[in-house]
PDB file of C-alpha atoms in Angstrom:
ATOM      1  CA  MET A  22     157.577  40.325 -27.559  1.00  0.00           C
ATOM      2  CA  PHE A  23     159.125  36.703 -27.856  1.00  0.00           C
ATOM      3  CA  SER A  24     162.863  35.998 -27.443  1.00  0.00           C
ATOM      4  CA  ARG A  25     165.085  34.822 -30.276  1.00  0.00           C
ATOM      5  CA  LEU A  26     166.544  31.440 -29.602  1.00  0.00           C
ATOM      6  CA  VAL A  27     169.385  29.653 -31.051  1.00  0.00           C
ATOM      7  CA  TRP A  28     170.125  25.862 -30.128  1.00  0.00           C
ATOM      8  CA  GLN A  29     173.201  24.533 -28.869  1.00  0.00           C
ATOM      9  CA  GLN A  30     173.540  20.976 -28.545  1.00  0.00           C
ATOM     10  CA  GLN A  31     169.595  20.815 -28.324  1.00  0.00           C
ATOM     11  CA  ILE A  32     169.860  23.519 -25.607  1.00  0.00           C
ATOM     12  CA  PRO A  33     167.922  26.715 -26.153  1.00  0.00           C
ATOM     13  CA  LYS A  34     170.141  29.671 -25.856  1.00  0.00           C
ATOM     14  CA  SER A  35     168.907  33.409 -25.619  1.00  0.00           C
ATOM     15  CA  THR A  36     170.295  35.712 -28.229  1.00  0.00           C
ATOM     16  CA  GLU A  37     169.209  38.786 -25.858  1.00  0.00           C
ATOM     17  CA  PHE A  38     171.599  37.586 -23.065  1.00  0.00           C
ATOM     18  CA  ASP A  39     174.091  34.950 -25.008  1.00  0.00           C
ATOM     19  CA  ASP A  40     173.510  32.477 -22.341  1.00  0.00           C
ATOM     20  CA  VAL A  41     171.699  28.920 -22.119  1.00  0.00           C
ATOM     21  CA  TYR A  42     168.411  28.407 -20.173  1.00  0.00           C
ATOM     22  CA  PHE A  43     169.679  25.339 -18.392  1.00  0.00           C
ATOM     23  CA  SER A  44     172.600  23.074 -18.000  1.00  0.00           C
ATOM     24  CA  LEU A  45     174.085  21.202 -21.126  1.00  0.00           C
ATOM     25  CA  GLU A  46     174.402  17.971 -18.940  1.00  0.00           C
ATOM     26  CA  ASN A  47     171.009  17.620 -17.337  1.00  0.00           C
ATOM     27  CA  GLY A  48     168.452  20.604 -17.052  1.00  0.00           C
ATOM     28  CA  LEU A  49     166.192  18.739 -14.887  1.00  0.00           C
ATOM     29  CA  GLU A  50     168.731  17.416 -12.340  1.00  0.00           C
ATOM     30  CA  GLU A  51     169.893  20.940 -12.184  1.00  0.00           C
ATOM     31  CA  SER A  52     166.558  22.421 -11.341  1.00  0.00           C
ATOM     32  CA  SER A  53     166.055  19.776  -8.685  1.00  0.00           C
ATOM     33  CA  TYR A  54     169.217  20.421  -6.980  1.00  0.00           C
ATOM     34  CA  VAL A  55     169.505  24.165  -7.311  1.00  0.00           C
ATOM     35  CA  PHE A  56     165.925  25.139  -6.502  1.00  0.00           C
ATOM     36  CA  ILE A  57     163.973  22.157  -5.109  1.00  0.00           C
ATOM     37  CA  GLN A  58     166.773  20.965  -2.710  1.00  0.00           C
ATOM     38  CA  HIS A  59     168.354  24.246  -1.375  1.00  0.00           C
ATOM     39  CA  ASN A  60     164.654  25.736  -0.597  1.00  0.00           C
ATOM     40  CA  ARG A  61     164.026  22.372   1.237  1.00  0.00           C
ATOM     41  CA  LEU A  62     160.742  22.171  -0.657  1.00  0.00           C
ATOM     42  CA  ILE A  63     160.183  18.393  -0.334  1.00  0.00           C
ATOM     43  CA  SER A  64     160.329  18.466   3.256  1.00  0.00           C
ATOM     44  CA  ARG A  65     158.010  21.749   3.460  1.00  0.00           C
ATOM     45  CA  PHE A  66     155.376  20.426   1.038  1.00  0.00           C
ATOM     46  CA  GLU A  67     155.176  17.282   3.462  1.00  0.00           C
ATOM     47  CA  GLN A  68     154.588  19.407   6.265  1.00  0.00           C
ATOM     48  CA  MET A  69     151.874  21.561   4.757  1.00  0.00           C
ATOM     49  CA  PRO A  70     148.573  21.276   6.547  1.00  0.00           C
ATOM     50  CA  GLN A  71     145.465  20.135   4.559  1.00  0.00           C
ATOM     51  CA  GLN A  72     144.104  22.930   2.202  1.00  0.00           C
ATOM     52  CA  GLY A  73     147.533  24.769   2.994  1.00  0.00           C
ATOM     53  CA  ILE A  74     148.816  27.254   0.136  1.00  0.00           C
ATOM     54  CA  PHE A  75     152.367  27.484  -0.837  1.00  0.00           C
ATOM     55  CA  THR A  76     153.769  30.181  -2.935  1.00  0.00           C
ATOM     56  CA  VAL A  77     156.951  30.133  -5.151  1.00  0.00           C
ATOM     57  CA  GLY A  78     158.255  33.336  -6.827  1.00  0.00           C
ATOM     58  CA  GLU A  79     160.622  33.014  -9.729  1.00  0.00           C
ATOM     59  CA  LEU A  80     162.615  35.692 -11.432  1.00  0.00           C
ATOM     60  CA  GLY A  81     162.922  34.313 -14.872  1.00  0.00           C
ATOM     61  CA  PHE A  82     160.405  31.858 -16.269  1.00  0.00           C
ATOM     62  CA  GLY A  83     162.611  30.826 -19.267  1.00  0.00           C
ATOM     63  CA  VAL A  84     161.030  27.625 -20.826  1.00  0.00           C
ATOM     64  CA  GLY A  85     159.076  26.690 -17.562  1.00  0.00           C
ATOM     65  CA  LEU A  86     161.403  23.870 -16.560  1.00  0.00           C
ATOM     66  CA  ASN A  87     161.316  24.802 -12.948  1.00  0.00           C
ATOM     67  CA  PHE A  88     157.671  25.490 -12.717  1.00  0.00           C
ATOM     68  CA  LEU A  89     157.064  22.025 -14.042  1.00  0.00           C
ATOM     69  CA  ASN A  90     159.423  20.372 -11.935  1.00  0.00           C
ATOM     70  CA  THR A  91     158.086  22.180  -8.853  1.00  0.00           C
ATOM     71  CA  ALA A  92     154.540  21.313  -9.767  1.00  0.00           C
ATOM     72  CA  ARG A  93     155.529  17.615 -10.243  1.00  0.00           C
ATOM     73  CA  VAL A  94     157.304  17.556  -6.893  1.00  0.00           C
ATOM     74  CA  PHE A  95     154.219  19.355  -5.114  1.00  0.00           C
ATOM     75  CA  CYS A  96     151.652  16.761  -6.572  1.00  0.00           C
ATOM     76  CA  HIS A  97     153.857  13.916  -5.279  1.00  0.00           C
ATOM     77  CA  HIS A  98     154.742  15.168  -1.674  1.00  0.00           C
ATOM     78  CA  ALA A  99     151.926  17.966  -0.697  1.00  0.00           C
ATOM     79  CA  PRO A 100     148.696  16.968   1.165  1.00  0.00           C
ATOM     80  CA  ASP A 101     145.842  16.166  -1.487  1.00  0.00           C
ATOM     81  CA  ARG A 102     144.001  19.313  -1.028  1.00  0.00           C
ATOM     82  CA  ALA A 103     146.754  21.754  -0.650  1.00  0.00           C
ATOM     83  CA  SER A 104     147.540  24.227  -3.538  1.00  0.00           C
ATOM     84  CA  LEU A 105     150.670  25.645  -5.179  1.00  0.00           C
ATOM     85  CA  ASN A 106     150.842  29.403  -6.623  1.00  0.00           C
ATOM     86  CA  PHE A 107     153.800  29.668  -8.765  1.00  0.00           C
ATOM     87  CA  VAL A 108     154.262  33.468  -9.737  1.00  0.00           C
ATOM     88  CA  SER A 109     156.930  33.717 -12.335  1.00  0.00           C
ATOM     89  CA  PHE A 110     158.226  37.061 -14.027  1.00  0.00           C
ATOM     90  CA  GLU A 111     159.700  37.010 -17.806  1.00  0.00           C
ATOM     91  CA  ARG A 112     160.602  39.986 -19.796  1.00  0.00           C
ATOM     92  CA  TYR A 113     161.543  37.858 -22.970  1.00  0.00           C
ATOM     93  CA  PRO A 114     159.101  34.836 -23.251  1.00  0.00           C
ATOM     94  CA  VAL A 115     159.852  31.995 -25.694  1.00  0.00           C
ATOM     95  CA  THR A 116     157.154  30.860 -28.250  1.00  0.00           C
ATOM     96  CA  VAL A 117     154.970  27.958 -27.477  1.00  0.00           C
ATOM     97  CA  GLY A 118     156.806  26.139 -30.228  1.00  0.00           C
ATOM     98  CA  ASP A 119     160.369  26.785 -28.615  1.00  0.00           C
ATOM     99  CA  LEU A 120     158.764  26.029 -25.291  1.00  0.00           C
ATOM    100  CA  GLN A 121     157.583  22.385 -26.554  1.00  0.00           C
ATOM    101  CA  THR A 122     160.898  21.893 -28.177  1.00  0.00           C
ATOM    102  CA  ALA A 123     162.937  22.769 -25.140  1.00  0.00           C
ATOM    103  CA  LEU A 124     160.880  20.409 -22.815  1.00  0.00           C
ATOM    104  CA  GLN A 125     160.668  17.441 -25.287  1.00  0.00           C
ATOM    105  CA  PRO A 126     163.375  15.455 -23.238  1.00  0.00           C
ATOM    106  CA  TRP A 127     161.127  15.507 -20.300  1.00  0.00           C
ATOM    107  CA  GLN A 128     157.811  15.011 -21.747  1.00  0.00           C
ATOM    108  CA  ALA A 129     157.187  11.739 -19.923  1.00  0.00           C
ATOM    109  CA  HIS A 130     157.812  13.271 -16.598  1.00  0.00           C
ATOM    110  CA  PHE A 131     155.625  16.153 -16.907  1.00  0.00           C
ATOM    111  CA  ARG A 132     152.527  14.777 -18.737  1.00  0.00           C
ATOM    112  CA  PRO A 133     149.634  15.706 -18.302  1.00  0.00           C
ATOM    113  CA  LEU A 134     151.005  19.048 -16.793  1.00  0.00           C
ATOM    114  CA  LEU A 135     153.014  19.797 -19.822  1.00  0.00           C
ATOM    115  CA  ASP A 136     150.121  19.512 -22.208  1.00  0.00           C
ATOM    116  CA  THR A 137     147.979  21.769 -20.200  1.00  0.00           C
ATOM    117  CA  LEU A 138     150.471  24.216 -19.814  1.00  0.00           C
ATOM    118  CA  LEU A 139     151.381  24.383 -23.788  1.00  0.00           C
ATOM    119  CA  GLU A 140     147.536  24.663 -24.265  1.00  0.00           C
ATOM    120  CA  GLN A 141     147.104  27.701 -21.905  1.00  0.00           C
ATOM    121  CA  TYR A 142     150.492  29.307 -22.880  1.00  0.00           C
ATOM    122  CA  ALA A 143     149.325  29.578 -26.542  1.00  0.00           C
ATOM    123  CA  SER A 144     147.160  32.546 -25.270  1.00  0.00           C
ATOM    124  CA  LEU A 145     150.296  34.387 -23.798  1.00  0.00           C
ATOM    125  CA  LYS A 146     149.817  38.041 -23.578  1.00  0.00           C
ATOM    126  CA  ASN A 147     151.888  41.012 -22.000  1.00  0.00           C
ATOM    127  CA  GLY A 148     151.157  41.769 -18.518  1.00  0.00           C
ATOM    128  CA  LEU A 149     149.698  39.214 -15.970  1.00  0.00           C
ATOM    129  CA  ASN A 150     148.659  35.582 -17.174  1.00  0.00           C
ATOM    130  CA  ILE A 151     146.777  33.395 -14.894  1.00  0.00           C
ATOM    131  CA  PHE A 152     146.734  29.520 -15.839  1.00  0.00           C
ATOM    132  CA  GLU A 153     145.167  27.025 -13.648  1.00  0.00           C
ATOM    133  CA  LEU A 154     146.786  23.730 -14.504  1.00  0.00           C
ATOM    134  CA  ILE A 155     145.137  21.444 -11.951  1.00  0.00           C
ATOM    135  CA  PRO A 156     141.824  22.896 -10.718  1.00  0.00           C
ATOM    136  CA  GLN A 157     142.224  24.345  -7.331  1.00  0.00           C
ATOM    137  CA  CYS A 158     145.791  22.822  -6.962  1.00  0.00           C
ATOM    138  CA  ILE A 159     148.348  24.312  -9.366  1.00  0.00           C
ATOM    139  CA  PHE A 160     148.203  27.826 -10.344  1.00  0.00           C
ATOM    140  CA  LEU A 161     150.761  29.626 -12.547  1.00  0.00           C
ATOM    141  CA  TYR A 162     150.963  33.705 -12.265  1.00  0.00           C
ATOM    142  CA  LEU A 163     153.165  34.479 -15.326  1.00  0.00           C
ATOM    143  CA  TYR A 164     154.043  38.296 -15.697  1.00  0.00           C
ATOM    144  CA  ILE A 165     155.281  39.258 -18.957  1.00  0.00           C
ATOM    145  CA  ASP A 166     157.240  42.281 -18.747  1.00  0.00           C
ATOM    146  CA  ASP A 167     160.325  44.013 -16.815  1.00  0.00           C
ATOM    147  CA  VAL A 168     160.440  42.149 -13.455  1.00  0.00           C
ATOM    148  CA  THR A 169     161.143  45.274 -11.396  1.00  0.00           C
ATOM    149  CA  LYS A 170     157.932  46.806 -12.705  1.00  0.00           C
ATOM    150  CA  GLY A 171     156.058  43.649 -12.233  1.00  0.00           C
ATOM    151  CA  LEU A 172     157.000  43.228  -8.531  1.00  0.00           C
ATOM    152  CA  ALA A 173     155.954  46.795  -7.884  1.00  0.00           C
ATOM    153  CA  HIS A 174     152.567  46.620  -9.415  1.00  0.00           C
ATOM    154  CA  ILE A 175     151.436  42.922  -9.086  1.00  0.00           C
ATOM    155  CA  THR A 176     148.934  41.828  -6.435  1.00  0.00           C
ATOM    156  CA  MET A 177     150.386  38.625  -5.299  1.00  0.00           C
ATOM    157  CA  PRO A 178     148.000  35.798  -4.445  1.00  0.00           C
ATOM    158  CA  GLN A 179     149.911  35.200  -1.106  1.00  0.00           C
ATOM    159  CA  GLN A 180     153.227  36.298   0.092  1.00  0.00           C
ATOM    160  CA  VAL A 181     156.040  34.197  -1.031  1.00  0.00           C
ATOM    161  CA  ASP A 182     157.453  31.170   0.719  1.00  0.00           C
ATOM    162  CA  ALA A 183     160.335  30.399  -1.585  1.00  0.00           C
ATOM    163  CA  TRP A 184     162.186  32.350  -4.397  1.00  0.00           C
ATOM    164  CA  TYR A 185     163.764  31.190  -7.513  1.00  0.00           C
ATOM    165  CA  LEU A 186     166.577  33.559  -8.870  1.00  0.00           C
ATOM    166  CA  HIS A 187     166.630  32.210 -12.301  1.00  0.00           C
ATOM    167  CA  GLY A 188     167.527  35.272 -14.875  1.00  0.00           C
ATOM    168  CA  PHE A 189     170.864  34.235 -16.439  1.00  0.00           C
ATOM    169  CA  SER A 190     174.129  35.415 -14.685  1.00  0.00           C
ATOM    170  CA  PRO A 191     174.842  38.760 -13.326  1.00  0.00           C
ATOM    171  CA  ALA A 192     177.446  39.286 -15.908  1.00  0.00           C
ATOM    172  CA  LYS A 193     174.811  38.720 -18.652  1.00  0.00           C
ATOM    173  CA  ASN A 194     171.640  40.239 -17.148  1.00  0.00           C
ATOM    174  CA  PRO A 195     172.638  42.890 -14.581  1.00  0.00           C
ATOM    175  CA  GLN A 196     169.318  44.496 -14.467  1.00  0.00           C
ATOM    176  CA  MET A 197     167.822  41.539 -12.768  1.00  0.00           C
ATOM    177  CA  TRP A 198     170.542  41.664  -9.947  1.00  0.00           C
ATOM    178  CA  GLN A 199     170.072  44.839  -8.238  1.00  0.00           C
ATOM    179  CA  LYS A 200     169.110  46.442  -4.844  1.00  0.00           C
ATOM    180  CA  GLU A 201     165.766  47.784  -6.113  1.00  0.00           C
ATOM    181  CA  LEU A 202     164.550  44.291  -7.257  1.00  0.00           C
ATOM    182  CA  PHE A 203     165.684  42.696  -4.237  1.00  0.00           C
ATOM    183  CA  GLU A 204     163.878  45.388  -1.948  1.00  0.00           C
ATOM    184  CA  GLN A 205     160.491  44.570  -3.853  1.00  0.00           C
ATOM    185  CA  MET A 206     161.055  40.761  -3.269  1.00  0.00           C
ATOM    186  CA  VAL A 207     161.485  41.474   0.504  1.00  0.00           C
ATOM    187  CA  LYS A 208     158.099  43.240   0.388  1.00  0.00           C
ATOM    188  CA  HIS A 209     156.459  40.180  -1.262  1.00  0.00           C
ATOM    189  CA  SER A 210     158.005  37.474   1.195  1.00  0.00           C
ATOM    190  CA  LYS A 211     156.987  35.867   4.373  1.00  0.00           C
ATOM    191  CA  SER A 212     159.323  36.459   7.230  1.00  0.00           C
ATOM    192  CA  GLN A 213     160.841  33.106   6.759  1.00  0.00           C
ATOM    193  CA  ALA A 214     161.072  32.852   2.978  1.00  0.00           C
ATOM    194  CA  THR A 215     163.871  31.258   1.409  1.00  0.00           C
ATOM    195  CA  PHE A 216     165.684  31.730  -1.807  1.00  0.00           C
ATOM    196  CA  ALA A 217     168.120  29.730  -4.124  1.00  0.00           C
ATOM    197  CA  THR A 218     170.128  30.731  -7.131  1.00  0.00           C
ATOM    198  CA  PHE A 219     173.060  29.403  -9.191  1.00  0.00           C
TER     199      PHE A 219
END
């Protein structure tokens, strides 16, 4: 079930896809630039109504860096009583130990969210996992299986406002870059949904 990792300059690398999970330079800055900035999330969070709900869909959970970064930005910019649904799909999850090691450089940025994620992630199972990191505020729906299968069967908590396409490059992982998958994304998207990718 779990991905086999090797470490390249303290950066996790998937042996299944022969590719790294994030930039060798600065994974957090990369996450903010590619996904937060290009989906215009800060302004969209700031414009949410009280008790509004924003849903992010992600193809490729990896080590959870994008999730934690999005949750942190949401907590800083969304209204107090708004909530975030983060729906992510992962075929080859990493172990909780590898997750902790990979995120170690950003512990100070993500606590206490990181501690809660590690505690709940330890019970990870195949299929749909629902984690509530901040009560009535930050929810992670983590689906462990093939993403096309998952999108065809999952009941979304809400239609997706913004997508993160983060499943390694098409050359390394062609199954995640195909028409059938994109058609499933459209079915789960709001009419004004955005997407960002490398």
